[in-house]
Short mmCIF file of C-alpha atoms and ligand atoms in Angstrom, two decimals:
data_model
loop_
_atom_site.label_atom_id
_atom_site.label_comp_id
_atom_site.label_asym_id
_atom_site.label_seq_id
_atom_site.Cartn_x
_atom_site.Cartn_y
_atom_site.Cartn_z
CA UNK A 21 -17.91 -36.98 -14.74
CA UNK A 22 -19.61 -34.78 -12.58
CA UNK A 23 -20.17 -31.33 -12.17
CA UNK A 24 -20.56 -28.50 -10.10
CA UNK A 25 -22.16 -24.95 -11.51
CA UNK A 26 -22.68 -21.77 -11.42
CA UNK A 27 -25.48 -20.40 -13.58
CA UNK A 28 -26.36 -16.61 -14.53
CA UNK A 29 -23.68 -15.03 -12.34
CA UNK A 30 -23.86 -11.41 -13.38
CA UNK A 31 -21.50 -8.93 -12.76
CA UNK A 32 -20.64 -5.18 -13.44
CA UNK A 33 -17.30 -4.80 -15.49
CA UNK A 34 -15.04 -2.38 -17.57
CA UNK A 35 -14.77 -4.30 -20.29
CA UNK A 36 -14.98 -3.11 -24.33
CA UNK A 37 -12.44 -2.05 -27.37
CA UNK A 38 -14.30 1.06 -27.63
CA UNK A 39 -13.08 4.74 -25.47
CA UNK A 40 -17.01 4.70 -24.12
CA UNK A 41 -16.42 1.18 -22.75
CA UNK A 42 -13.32 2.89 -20.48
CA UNK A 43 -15.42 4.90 -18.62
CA UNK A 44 -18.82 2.81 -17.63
CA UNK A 45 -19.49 -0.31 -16.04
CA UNK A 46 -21.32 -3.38 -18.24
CA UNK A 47 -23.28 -6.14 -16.85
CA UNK A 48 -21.94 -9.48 -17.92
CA UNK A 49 -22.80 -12.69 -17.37
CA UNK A 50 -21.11 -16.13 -16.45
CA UNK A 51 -22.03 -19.49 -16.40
CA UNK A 52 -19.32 -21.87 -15.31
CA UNK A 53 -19.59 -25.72 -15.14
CA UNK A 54 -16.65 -27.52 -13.21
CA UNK A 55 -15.55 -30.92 -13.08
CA UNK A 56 -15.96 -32.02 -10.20
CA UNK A 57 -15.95 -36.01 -8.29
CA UNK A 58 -19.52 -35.40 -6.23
CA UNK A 59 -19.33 -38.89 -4.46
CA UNK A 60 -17.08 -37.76 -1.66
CA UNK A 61 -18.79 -34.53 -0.66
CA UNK A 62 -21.98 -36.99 -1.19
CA UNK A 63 -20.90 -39.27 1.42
CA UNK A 64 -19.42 -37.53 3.83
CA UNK A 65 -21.71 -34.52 3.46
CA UNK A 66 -18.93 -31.79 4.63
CA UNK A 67 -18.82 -28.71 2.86
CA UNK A 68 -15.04 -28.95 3.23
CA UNK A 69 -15.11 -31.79 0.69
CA UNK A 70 -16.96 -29.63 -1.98
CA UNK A 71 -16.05 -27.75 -5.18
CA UNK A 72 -17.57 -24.72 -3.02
CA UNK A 73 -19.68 -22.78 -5.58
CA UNK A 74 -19.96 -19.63 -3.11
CA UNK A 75 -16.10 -19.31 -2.58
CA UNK A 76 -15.61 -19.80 -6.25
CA UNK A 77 -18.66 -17.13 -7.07
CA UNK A 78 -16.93 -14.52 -4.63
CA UNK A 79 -13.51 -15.08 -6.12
CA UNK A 80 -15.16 -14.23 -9.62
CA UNK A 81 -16.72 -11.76 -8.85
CA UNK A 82 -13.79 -9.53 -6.91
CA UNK A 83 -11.57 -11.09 -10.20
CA UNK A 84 -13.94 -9.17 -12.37
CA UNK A 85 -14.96 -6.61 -10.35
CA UNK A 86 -11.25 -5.59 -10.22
CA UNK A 87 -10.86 -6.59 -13.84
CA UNK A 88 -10.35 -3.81 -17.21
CA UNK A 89 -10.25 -5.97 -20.37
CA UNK A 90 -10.57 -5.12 -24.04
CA UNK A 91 -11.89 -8.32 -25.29
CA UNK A 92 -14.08 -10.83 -23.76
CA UNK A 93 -11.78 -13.53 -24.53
CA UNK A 94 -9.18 -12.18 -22.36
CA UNK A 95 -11.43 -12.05 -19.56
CA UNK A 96 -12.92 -15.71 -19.93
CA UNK A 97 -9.72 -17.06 -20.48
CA UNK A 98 -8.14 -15.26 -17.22
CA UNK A 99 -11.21 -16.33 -15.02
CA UNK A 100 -10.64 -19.73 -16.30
CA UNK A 101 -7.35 -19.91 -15.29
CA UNK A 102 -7.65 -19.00 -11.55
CA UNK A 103 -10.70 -21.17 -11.05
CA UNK A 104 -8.07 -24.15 -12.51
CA UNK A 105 -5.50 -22.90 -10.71
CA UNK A 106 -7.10 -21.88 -7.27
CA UNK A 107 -9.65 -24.57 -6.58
CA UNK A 108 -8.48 -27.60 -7.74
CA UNK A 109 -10.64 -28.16 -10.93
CA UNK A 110 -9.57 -30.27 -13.33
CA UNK A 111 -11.71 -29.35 -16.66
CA UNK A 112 -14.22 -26.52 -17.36
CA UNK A 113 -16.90 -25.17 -19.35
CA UNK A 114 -16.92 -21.31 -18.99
CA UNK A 115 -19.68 -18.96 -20.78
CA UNK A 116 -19.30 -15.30 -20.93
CA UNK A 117 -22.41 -13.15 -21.70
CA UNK A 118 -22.12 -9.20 -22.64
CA UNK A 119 -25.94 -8.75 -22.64
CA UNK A 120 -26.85 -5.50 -25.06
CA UNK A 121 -23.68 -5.20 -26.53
CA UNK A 122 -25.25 -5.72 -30.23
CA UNK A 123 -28.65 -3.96 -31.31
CA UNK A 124 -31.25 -6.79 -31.84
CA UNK A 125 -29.14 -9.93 -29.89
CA UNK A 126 -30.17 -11.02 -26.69
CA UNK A 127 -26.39 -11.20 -25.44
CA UNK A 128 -23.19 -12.33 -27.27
CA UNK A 129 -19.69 -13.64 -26.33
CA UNK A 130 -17.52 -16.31 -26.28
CA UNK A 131 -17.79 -20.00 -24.45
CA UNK A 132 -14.35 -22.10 -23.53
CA UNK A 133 -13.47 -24.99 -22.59
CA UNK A 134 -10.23 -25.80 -20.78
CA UNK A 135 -8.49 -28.05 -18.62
CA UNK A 136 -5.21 -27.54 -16.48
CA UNK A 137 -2.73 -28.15 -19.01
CA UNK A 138 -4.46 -26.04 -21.56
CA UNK A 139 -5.07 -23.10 -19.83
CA UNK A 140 -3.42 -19.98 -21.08
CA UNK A 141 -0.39 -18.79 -18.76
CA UNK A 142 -1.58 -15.74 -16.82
N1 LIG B 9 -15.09 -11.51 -30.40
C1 LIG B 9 -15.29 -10.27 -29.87
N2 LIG B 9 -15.89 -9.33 -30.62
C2 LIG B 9 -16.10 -8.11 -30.09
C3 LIG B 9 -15.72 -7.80 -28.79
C4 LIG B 9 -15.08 -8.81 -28.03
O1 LIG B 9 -14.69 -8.62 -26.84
N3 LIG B 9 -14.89 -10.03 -28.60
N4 LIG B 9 -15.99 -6.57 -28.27
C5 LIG B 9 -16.62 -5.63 -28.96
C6 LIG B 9 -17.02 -4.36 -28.34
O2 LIG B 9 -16.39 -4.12 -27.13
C7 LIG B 9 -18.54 -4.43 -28.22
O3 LIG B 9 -18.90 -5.37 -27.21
C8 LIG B 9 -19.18 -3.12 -27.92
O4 LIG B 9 -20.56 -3.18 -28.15
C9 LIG B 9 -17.01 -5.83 -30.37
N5 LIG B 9 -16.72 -7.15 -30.86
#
């Protein structure tokens, strides 16, 4: 199958459990991969037959721009849902990075996988 990504996507965020996390903005950090069939968009070579990564970036990023989560999970699992249910994808590979979060890691966070029946209802 093939695949269309989008890699290192950061964006500012409320997201955290703890009252500090309220009141500033994090960075975090996406990288999606999206099942996608390539050969028509190949052969035909309109942007129309794409999995557009720019609309889908833009739509993240007002998602979680807008967004005020405890726990990354909820957040990954919501942005998962309305690139499913928005653009078409079948299956997905979703990585969310909250860089700094833990003294001494380079970033930690979850990773998902979903497809259109498993998505979570949102
Ligand atoms: N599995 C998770 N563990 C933790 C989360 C989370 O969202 N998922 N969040 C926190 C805090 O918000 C932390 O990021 C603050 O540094 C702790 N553990």
């Amino acid at each position: 199958m093939d695949h269309v990504f989008i890699e290192g996507l950061r964006i500012e965020a409320l997201i955290g459990i703890y009252d500090w996390e309220r009141r500033v903005r994090q960075p975090l950090v996406f990288d999606i991969e999206m099942a996608f069939d390539n050969r028509v968009p190949a052969a035909t070579d309109a942007i129309g037959d794409t999995l557009n990564y720019k609309a889908v970036s833009k739509r993240v990023i007002a998602f979680v721009q807008a967004s005020d989560f405890g726990l990354v999970e909820t957040l990954a699992e919501r942005v998962a849902g309305l690139i499913l249910d928005e653009f078409g994808v079948r299956r997905l590979r979703l990585k969310l990075s909250k860089p700094g979060a833990v003294r001494g890691a380079r970033a930690v966070g979850v990773v998902i996988e979903r497809s259109r029946d498993e998505a979570a209802d949102a």
